CSV table of C-alpha atoms and ligand atoms in Angstrom, one decimal:
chain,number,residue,atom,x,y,z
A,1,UNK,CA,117.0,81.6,156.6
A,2,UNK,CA,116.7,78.0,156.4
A,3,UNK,CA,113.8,78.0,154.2
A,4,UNK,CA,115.7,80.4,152.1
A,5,UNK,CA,118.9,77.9,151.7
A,6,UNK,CA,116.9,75.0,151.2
A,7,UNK,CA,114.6,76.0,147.9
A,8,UNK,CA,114.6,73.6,145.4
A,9,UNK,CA,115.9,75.7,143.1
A,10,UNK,CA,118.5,77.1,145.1
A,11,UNK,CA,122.2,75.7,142.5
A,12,UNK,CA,124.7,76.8,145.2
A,13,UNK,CA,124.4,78.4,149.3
A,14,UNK,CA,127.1,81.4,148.9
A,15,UNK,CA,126.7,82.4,152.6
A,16,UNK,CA,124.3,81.2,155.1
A,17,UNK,CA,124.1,83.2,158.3
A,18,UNK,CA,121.4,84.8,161.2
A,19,UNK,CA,120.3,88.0,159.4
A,20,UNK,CA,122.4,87.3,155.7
A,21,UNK,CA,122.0,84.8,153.2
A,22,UNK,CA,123.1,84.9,149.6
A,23,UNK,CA,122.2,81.5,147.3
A,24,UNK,CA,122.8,81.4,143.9
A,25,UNK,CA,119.6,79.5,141.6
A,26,UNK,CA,119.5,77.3,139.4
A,27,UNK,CA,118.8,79.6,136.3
A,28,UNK,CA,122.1,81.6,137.7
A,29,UNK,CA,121.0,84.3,139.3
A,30,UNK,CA,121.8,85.2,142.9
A,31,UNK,CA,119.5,86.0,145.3
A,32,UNK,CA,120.1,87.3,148.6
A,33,UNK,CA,118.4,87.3,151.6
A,34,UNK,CA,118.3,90.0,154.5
A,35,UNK,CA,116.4,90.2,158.0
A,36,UNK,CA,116.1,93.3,160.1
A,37,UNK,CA,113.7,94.7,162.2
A,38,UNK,CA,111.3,96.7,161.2
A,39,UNK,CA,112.0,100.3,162.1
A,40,UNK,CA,115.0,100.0,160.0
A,41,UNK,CA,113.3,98.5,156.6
A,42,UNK,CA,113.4,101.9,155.2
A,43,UNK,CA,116.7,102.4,155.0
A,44,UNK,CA,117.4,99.1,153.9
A,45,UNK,CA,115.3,98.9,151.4
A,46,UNK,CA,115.9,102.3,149.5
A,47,UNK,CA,120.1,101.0,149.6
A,48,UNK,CA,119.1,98.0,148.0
A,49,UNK,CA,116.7,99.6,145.5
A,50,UNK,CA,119.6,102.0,144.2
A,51,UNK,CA,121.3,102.9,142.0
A,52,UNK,CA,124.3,103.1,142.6
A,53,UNK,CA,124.5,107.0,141.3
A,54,UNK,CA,121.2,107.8,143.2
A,55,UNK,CA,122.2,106.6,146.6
A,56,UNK,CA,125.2,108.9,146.6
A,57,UNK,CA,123.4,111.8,145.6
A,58,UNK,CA,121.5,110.9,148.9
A,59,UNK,CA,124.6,110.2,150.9
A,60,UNK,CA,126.1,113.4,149.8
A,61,UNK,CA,122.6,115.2,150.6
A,62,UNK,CA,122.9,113.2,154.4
A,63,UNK,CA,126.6,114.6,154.3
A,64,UNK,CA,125.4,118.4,154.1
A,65,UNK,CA,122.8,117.6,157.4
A,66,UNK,CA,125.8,116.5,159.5
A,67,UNK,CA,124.5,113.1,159.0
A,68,UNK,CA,126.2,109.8,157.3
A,69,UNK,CA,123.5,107.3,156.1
A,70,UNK,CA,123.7,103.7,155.3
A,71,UNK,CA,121.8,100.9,154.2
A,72,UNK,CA,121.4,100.6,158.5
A,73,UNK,CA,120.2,103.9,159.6
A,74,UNK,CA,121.3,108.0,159.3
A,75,UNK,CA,123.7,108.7,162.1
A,76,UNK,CA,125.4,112.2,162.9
A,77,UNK,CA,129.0,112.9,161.8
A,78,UNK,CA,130.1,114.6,165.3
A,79,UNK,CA,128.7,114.5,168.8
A,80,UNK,CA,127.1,111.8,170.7
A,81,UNK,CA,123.3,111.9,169.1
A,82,UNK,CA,121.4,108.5,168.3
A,83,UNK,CA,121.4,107.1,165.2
A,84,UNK,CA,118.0,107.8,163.1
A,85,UNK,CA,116.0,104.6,162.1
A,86,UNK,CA,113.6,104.6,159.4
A,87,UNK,CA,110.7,102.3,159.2
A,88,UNK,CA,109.7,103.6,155.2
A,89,UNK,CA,111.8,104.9,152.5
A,90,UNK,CA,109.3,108.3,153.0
A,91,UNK,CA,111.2,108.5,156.1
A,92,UNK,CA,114.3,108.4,154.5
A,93,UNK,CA,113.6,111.2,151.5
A,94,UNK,CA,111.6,112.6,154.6
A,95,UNK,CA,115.0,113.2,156.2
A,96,UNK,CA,116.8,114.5,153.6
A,97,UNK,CA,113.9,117.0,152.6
A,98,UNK,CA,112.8,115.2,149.4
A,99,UNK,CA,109.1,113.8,148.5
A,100,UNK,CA,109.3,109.8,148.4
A,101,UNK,CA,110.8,109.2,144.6
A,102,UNK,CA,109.9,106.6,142.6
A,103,UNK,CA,112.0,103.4,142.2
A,104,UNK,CA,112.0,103.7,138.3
A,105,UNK,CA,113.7,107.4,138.2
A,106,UNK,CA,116.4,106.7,140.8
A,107,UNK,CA,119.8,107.0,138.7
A,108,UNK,CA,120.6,110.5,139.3
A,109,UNK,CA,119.5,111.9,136.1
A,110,UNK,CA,117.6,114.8,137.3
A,111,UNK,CA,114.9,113.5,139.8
A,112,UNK,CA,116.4,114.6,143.2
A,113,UNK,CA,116.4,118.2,141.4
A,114,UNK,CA,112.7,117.8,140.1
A,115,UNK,CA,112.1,116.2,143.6
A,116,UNK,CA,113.1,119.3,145.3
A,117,UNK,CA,111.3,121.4,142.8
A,118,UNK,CA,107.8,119.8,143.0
A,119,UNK,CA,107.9,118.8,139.7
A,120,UNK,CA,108.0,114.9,139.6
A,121,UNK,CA,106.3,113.3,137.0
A,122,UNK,CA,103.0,111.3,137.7
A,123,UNK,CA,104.5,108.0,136.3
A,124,UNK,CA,101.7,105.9,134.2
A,125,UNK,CA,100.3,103.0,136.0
A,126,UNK,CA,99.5,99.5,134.7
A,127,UNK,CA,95.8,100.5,135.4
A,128,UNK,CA,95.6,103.6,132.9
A,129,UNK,CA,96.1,100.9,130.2
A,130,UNK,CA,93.2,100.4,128.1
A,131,UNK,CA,94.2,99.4,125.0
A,132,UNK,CA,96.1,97.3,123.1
A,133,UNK,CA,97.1,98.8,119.4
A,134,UNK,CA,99.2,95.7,118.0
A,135,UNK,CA,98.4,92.1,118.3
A,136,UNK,CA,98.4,88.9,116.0
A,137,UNK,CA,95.6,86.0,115.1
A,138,UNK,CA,95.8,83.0,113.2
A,139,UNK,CA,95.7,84.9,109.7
A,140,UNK,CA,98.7,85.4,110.2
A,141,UNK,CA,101.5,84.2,112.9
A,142,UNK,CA,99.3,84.4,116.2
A,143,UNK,CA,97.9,81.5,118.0
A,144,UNK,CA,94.1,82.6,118.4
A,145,UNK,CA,91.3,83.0,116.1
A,146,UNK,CA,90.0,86.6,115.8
A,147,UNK,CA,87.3,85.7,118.4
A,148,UNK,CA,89.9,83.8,120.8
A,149,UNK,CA,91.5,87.2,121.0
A,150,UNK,CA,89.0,89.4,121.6
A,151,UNK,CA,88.4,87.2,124.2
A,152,UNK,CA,91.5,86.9,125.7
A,153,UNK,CA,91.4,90.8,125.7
A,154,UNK,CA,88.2,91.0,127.0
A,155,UNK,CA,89.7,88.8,130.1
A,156,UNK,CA,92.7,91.0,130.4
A,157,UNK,CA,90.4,94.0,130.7
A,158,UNK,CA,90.8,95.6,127.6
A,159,UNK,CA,88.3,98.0,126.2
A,160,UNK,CA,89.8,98.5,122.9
A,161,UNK,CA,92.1,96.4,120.5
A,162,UNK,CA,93.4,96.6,117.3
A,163,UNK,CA,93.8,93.5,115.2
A,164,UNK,CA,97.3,94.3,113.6
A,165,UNK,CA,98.2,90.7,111.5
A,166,UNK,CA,101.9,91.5,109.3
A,167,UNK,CA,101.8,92.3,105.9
A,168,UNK,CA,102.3,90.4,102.9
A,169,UNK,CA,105.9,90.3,102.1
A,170,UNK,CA,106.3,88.6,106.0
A,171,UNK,CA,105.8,85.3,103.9
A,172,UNK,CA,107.2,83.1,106.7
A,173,UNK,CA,104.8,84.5,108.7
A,174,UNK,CA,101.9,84.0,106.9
A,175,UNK,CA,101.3,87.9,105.7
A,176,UNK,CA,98.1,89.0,104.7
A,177,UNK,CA,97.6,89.8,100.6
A,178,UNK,CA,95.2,93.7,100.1
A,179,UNK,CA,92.8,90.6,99.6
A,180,UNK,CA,92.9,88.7,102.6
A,181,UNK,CA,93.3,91.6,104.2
A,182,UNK,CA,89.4,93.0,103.3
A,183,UNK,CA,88.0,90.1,104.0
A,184,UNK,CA,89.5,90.3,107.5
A,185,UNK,CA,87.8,93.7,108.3
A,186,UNK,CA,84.7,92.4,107.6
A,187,UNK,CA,85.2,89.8,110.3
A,188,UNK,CA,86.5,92.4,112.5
A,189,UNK,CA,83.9,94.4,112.0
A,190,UNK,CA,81.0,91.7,112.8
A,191,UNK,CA,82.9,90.6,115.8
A,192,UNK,CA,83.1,94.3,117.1
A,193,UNK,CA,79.4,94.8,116.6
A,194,UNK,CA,78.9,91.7,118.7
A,195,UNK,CA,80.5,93.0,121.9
A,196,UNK,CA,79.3,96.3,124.0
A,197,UNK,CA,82.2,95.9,126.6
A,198,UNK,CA,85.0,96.2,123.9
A,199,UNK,CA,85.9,97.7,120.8
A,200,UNK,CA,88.0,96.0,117.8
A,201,UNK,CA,89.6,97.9,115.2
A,202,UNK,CA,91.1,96.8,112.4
A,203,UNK,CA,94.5,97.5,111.5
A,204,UNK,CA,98.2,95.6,109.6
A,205,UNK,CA,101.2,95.5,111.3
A,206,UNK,CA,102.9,96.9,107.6
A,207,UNK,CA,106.8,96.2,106.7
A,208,UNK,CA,108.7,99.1,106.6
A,209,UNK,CA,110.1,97.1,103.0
A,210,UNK,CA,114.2,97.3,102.4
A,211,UNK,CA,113.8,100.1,99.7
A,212,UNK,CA,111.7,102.3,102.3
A,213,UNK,CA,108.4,101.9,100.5
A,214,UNK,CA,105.2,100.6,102.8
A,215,UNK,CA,104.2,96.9,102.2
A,216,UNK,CA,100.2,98.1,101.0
A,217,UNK,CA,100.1,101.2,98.9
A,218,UNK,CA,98.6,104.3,100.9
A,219,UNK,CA,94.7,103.4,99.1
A,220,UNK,CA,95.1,100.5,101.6
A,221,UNK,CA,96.4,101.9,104.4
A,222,UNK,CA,94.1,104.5,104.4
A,223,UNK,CA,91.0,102.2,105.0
A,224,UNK,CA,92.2,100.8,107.8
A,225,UNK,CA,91.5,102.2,111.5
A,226,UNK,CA,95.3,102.1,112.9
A,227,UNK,CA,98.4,101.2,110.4
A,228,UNK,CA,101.6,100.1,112.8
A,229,UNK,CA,104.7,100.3,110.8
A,230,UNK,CA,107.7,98.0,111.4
A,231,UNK,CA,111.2,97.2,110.4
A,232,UNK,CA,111.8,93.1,109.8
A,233,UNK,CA,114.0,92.6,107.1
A,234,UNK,CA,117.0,93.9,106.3
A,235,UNK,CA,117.9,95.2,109.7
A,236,UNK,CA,121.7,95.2,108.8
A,237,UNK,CA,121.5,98.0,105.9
A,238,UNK,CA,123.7,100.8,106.7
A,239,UNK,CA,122.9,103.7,109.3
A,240,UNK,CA,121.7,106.4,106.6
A,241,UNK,CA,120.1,103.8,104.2
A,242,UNK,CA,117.8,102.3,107.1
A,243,UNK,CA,117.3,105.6,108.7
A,244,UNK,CA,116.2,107.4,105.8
A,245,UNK,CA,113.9,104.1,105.1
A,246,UNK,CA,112.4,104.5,108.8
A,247,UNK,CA,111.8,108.2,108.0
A,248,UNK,CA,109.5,107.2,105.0
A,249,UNK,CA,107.5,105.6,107.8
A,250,UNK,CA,107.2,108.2,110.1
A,251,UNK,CA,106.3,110.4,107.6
A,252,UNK,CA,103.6,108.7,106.1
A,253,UNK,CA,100.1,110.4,107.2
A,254,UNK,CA,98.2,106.8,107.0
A,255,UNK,CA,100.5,105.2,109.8
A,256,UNK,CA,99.6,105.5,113.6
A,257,UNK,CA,102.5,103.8,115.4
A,258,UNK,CA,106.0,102.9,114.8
A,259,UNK,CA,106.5,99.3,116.0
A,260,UNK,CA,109.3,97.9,118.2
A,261,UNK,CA,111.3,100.5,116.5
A,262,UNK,CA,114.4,98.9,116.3
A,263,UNK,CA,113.7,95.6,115.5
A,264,UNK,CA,116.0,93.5,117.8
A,265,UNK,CA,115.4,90.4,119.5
A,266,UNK,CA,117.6,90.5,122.3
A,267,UNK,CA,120.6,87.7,122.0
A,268,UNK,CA,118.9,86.6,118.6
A,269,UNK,CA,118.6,89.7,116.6
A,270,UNK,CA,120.9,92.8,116.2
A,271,UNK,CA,119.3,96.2,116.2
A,272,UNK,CA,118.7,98.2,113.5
A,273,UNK,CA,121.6,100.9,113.2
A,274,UNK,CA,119.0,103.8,113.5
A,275,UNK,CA,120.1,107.4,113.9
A,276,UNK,CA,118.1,107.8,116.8
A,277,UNK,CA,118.2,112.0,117.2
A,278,UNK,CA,116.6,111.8,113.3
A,279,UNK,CA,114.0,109.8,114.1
A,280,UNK,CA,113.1,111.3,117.3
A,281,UNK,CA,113.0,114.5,115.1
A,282,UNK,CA,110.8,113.6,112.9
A,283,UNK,CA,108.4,112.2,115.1
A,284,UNK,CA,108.0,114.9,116.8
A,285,UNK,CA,106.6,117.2,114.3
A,286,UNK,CA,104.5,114.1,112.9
A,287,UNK,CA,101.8,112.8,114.6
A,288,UNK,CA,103.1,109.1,114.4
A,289,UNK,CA,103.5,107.5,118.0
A,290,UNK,CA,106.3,105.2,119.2
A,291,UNK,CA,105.8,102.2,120.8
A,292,UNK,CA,107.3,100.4,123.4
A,293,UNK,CA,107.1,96.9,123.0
A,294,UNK,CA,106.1,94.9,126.2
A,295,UNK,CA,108.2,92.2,124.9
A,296,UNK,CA,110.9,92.3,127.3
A,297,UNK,CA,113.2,90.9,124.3
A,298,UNK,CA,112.7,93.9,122.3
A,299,UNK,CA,113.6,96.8,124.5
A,300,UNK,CA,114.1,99.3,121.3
A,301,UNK,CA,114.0,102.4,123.5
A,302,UNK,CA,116.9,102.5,126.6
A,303,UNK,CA,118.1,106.5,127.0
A,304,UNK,CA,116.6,107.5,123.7
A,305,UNK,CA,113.5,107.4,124.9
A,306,UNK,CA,114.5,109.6,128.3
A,307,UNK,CA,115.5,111.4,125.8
A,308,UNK,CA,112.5,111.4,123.5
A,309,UNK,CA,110.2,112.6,126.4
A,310,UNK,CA,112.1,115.5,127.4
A,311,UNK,CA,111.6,117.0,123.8
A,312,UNK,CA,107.5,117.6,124.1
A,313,UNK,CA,105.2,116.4,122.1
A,314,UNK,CA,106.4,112.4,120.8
A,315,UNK,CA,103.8,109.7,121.5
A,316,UNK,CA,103.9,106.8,122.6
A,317,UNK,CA,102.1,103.6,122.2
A,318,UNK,CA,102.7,100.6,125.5
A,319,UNK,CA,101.7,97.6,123.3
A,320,UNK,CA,102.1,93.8,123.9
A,321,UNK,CA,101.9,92.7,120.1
A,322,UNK,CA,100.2,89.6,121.7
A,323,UNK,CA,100.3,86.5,120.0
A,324,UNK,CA,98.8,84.5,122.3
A,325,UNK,CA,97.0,85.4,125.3
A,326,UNK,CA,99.6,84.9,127.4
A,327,UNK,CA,101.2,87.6,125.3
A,328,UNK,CA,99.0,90.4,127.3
A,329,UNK,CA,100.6,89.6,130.9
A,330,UNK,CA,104.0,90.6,129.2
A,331,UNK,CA,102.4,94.7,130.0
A,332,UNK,CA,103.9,95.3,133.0
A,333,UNK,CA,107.5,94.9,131.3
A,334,UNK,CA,106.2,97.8,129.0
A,335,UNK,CA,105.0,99.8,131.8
A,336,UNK,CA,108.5,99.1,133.6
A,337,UNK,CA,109.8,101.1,130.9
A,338,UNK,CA,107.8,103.8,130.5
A,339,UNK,CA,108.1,104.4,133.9
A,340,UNK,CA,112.1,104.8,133.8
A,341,UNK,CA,111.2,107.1,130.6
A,342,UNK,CA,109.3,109.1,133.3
A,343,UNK,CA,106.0,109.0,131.0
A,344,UNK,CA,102.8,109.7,132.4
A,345,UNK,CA,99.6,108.6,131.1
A,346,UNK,CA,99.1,111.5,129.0
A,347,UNK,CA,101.9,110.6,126.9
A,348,UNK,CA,100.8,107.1,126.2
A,349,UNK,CA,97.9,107.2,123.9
A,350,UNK,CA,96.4,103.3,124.7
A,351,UNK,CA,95.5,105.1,128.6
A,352,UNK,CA,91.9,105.8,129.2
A,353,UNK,CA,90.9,108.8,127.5
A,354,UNK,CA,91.9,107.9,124.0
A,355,UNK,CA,90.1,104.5,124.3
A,356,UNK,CA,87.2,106.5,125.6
A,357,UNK,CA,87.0,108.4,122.8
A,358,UNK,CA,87.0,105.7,120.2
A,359,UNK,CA,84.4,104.2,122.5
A,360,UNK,CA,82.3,106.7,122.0
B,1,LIG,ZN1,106.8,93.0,114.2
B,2,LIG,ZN1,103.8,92.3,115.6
């Protein structure tokens, strides 16, 4: 507890006692800090983890065993029985007749009934990753060269990649012309027949442009290997107007993936009004996929996309869109959020099989 109080970066001590402490850090959020013995870090810990919603669907399950649980232990509602420690949250699902559920899916919307039936989901690790569909080199804003990346990626443990620099009316950003854009696959192409531990495709992150049209005509698109599609300008046009612009995208046979669908930037960048049920719609009976960006100040998908993988059949793509190779450590974030969309691998097309398949 001492320790805990005295970190450098500790702003402000809110309390400071034997088994509690609560600081507040420097960058404003509060910490808190909580000793108890062991054979009751079960409990503990799953109060902590929440929700809010999800623990009282627990309480309430406690409640119909004669039993009232807290974040200290399960004790019985009448008589003189000893309280019930548990050392692991399995313990505590244990007690309440539920499989051990994933952190990710606790917020009461349907996993205590999937827990009782069997039927959680397999949640996608950050180990089925494989490949990275969307990422940017020095043609156009990136950091790295072509080769920097594919080494970076190589270092991450990629085994596939798809070079996917913007499109030429992303000016600012250094957009590649059809021409440029040639002369890059041939560098691509020699750089992938350099390497036998990783395969680079060659792709354009294409503007979905503000009158709906794709940024290279379809003759282009349809010589590249993966075509990611993406809203940048005009993000404040009316609900139907950029809707029906975001349908032209999904719609188009030569593009793969939708990227960060919505376009925001969190506190910099207002989402694209999207009618979300439309979209979803029309992915499904396409065979576009849907990406989560990794970029934790993205986060296009929130509920839509619990939503999204409910209805069957809608892809989805976990990319970093890596400029820098720093970039690739931001995957996690985009596995967080698969996982609270309650995707397996199988849904995410960058997990090992696809890759495999390219590989071979
Ligand atoms: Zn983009
Ligand atoms: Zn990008």
């Amino acid at each position: 507890m001492e320790r805990f109080v005295q970190r450098p970066d500790v702003a402000r001590v809110l309390g400071h006692g034997d088994t509690k402490s609560s600081v507040e850090l420097l960058h404003g959020v509060q910490a808190d800090l909580r000793i108890l013995p062991p054979e009751r870090y079960g409990t503990a810990l799953s109060y902590f983890t929440g929700s809010q919603a999800h623990n009282i669907r627990l309480r309430e399950m406690a409640r119909q065993r004669g039993l009232s649980l807290n974040e200290h232990e399960f004790s019985h509602l009448e008589g003189e029985g000893a309280p019930i420690l548990c050392a692991t949250e399995e313990a505590v699902y244990a007690m309440l007749d539920l499989p051990w559920i994933p952190p990710e899916l606790r917020e009461d919307r349907g996993e205590i009934e999937a827990a009782q039936a069997g039927s959680l989901p397999q949640l996608i690790r950050l180990a089925d990753i494989r490949g990275d569909f969307h990422m940017h080199t020095t043609a156009s804003d990136g950091l790295l060269s072509l080769r920097e990346m594919v080494e970076a990626a190589r270092a991450r443990g990629l085994r596939c990649i798809v070079i996917t620099d913007h499109s030429r009316s992303q000016r600012i950003a250094n957009g590649l012309t059809i021409e440029r854009l040639l002369e890059q696959q041939q560098a691509v192409r020699a750089i992938d027949a350099e390497y036998s531990d990783i395969t680079v495709l060659h792709g354009s992150e294409v503007d979905i442009l503000p009158d709906g049209t794709l940024d290279f005509p379809d003759e282009v698109l349809a010589q590249l290997d993966l075509v990611v599609a993406s809203l940048h300008l005009s993000l404040d046009q009316p609900r139907e107007k950029v809707t029906a612009r975001m349908l032209n995208a999904v719609r188009n046979p030569h593009v793969d993936i939708i990227g960060h669908m919505r376009g925001q930037l969190i506190m910099r960048r207002e989402p694209a009004d999207l009618d979300m049920d439309v979209v979803l719609e029309a992915a499904q009976t396409s065979s576009v996929a849907l990406e989560i960006n990794a970029n934790p100040a993205r986060l296009d998908f929130g509920s839509c996309l619990c939503t999204a993988r409910a209805e069957m059949g809608i892809k989805i793509a976990i990319n970093t869109d890596a400029h820098s190779a720093a970039d690739f450590e931001l995957l996690p974030f985009g596995i967080g959020t698969a996982r609270r969309a309650w995707l397996s691998a199988e849904q995410v097309i960058n997990t090992g099989k696809l890759t495999d398949c390219w590989h071979g």
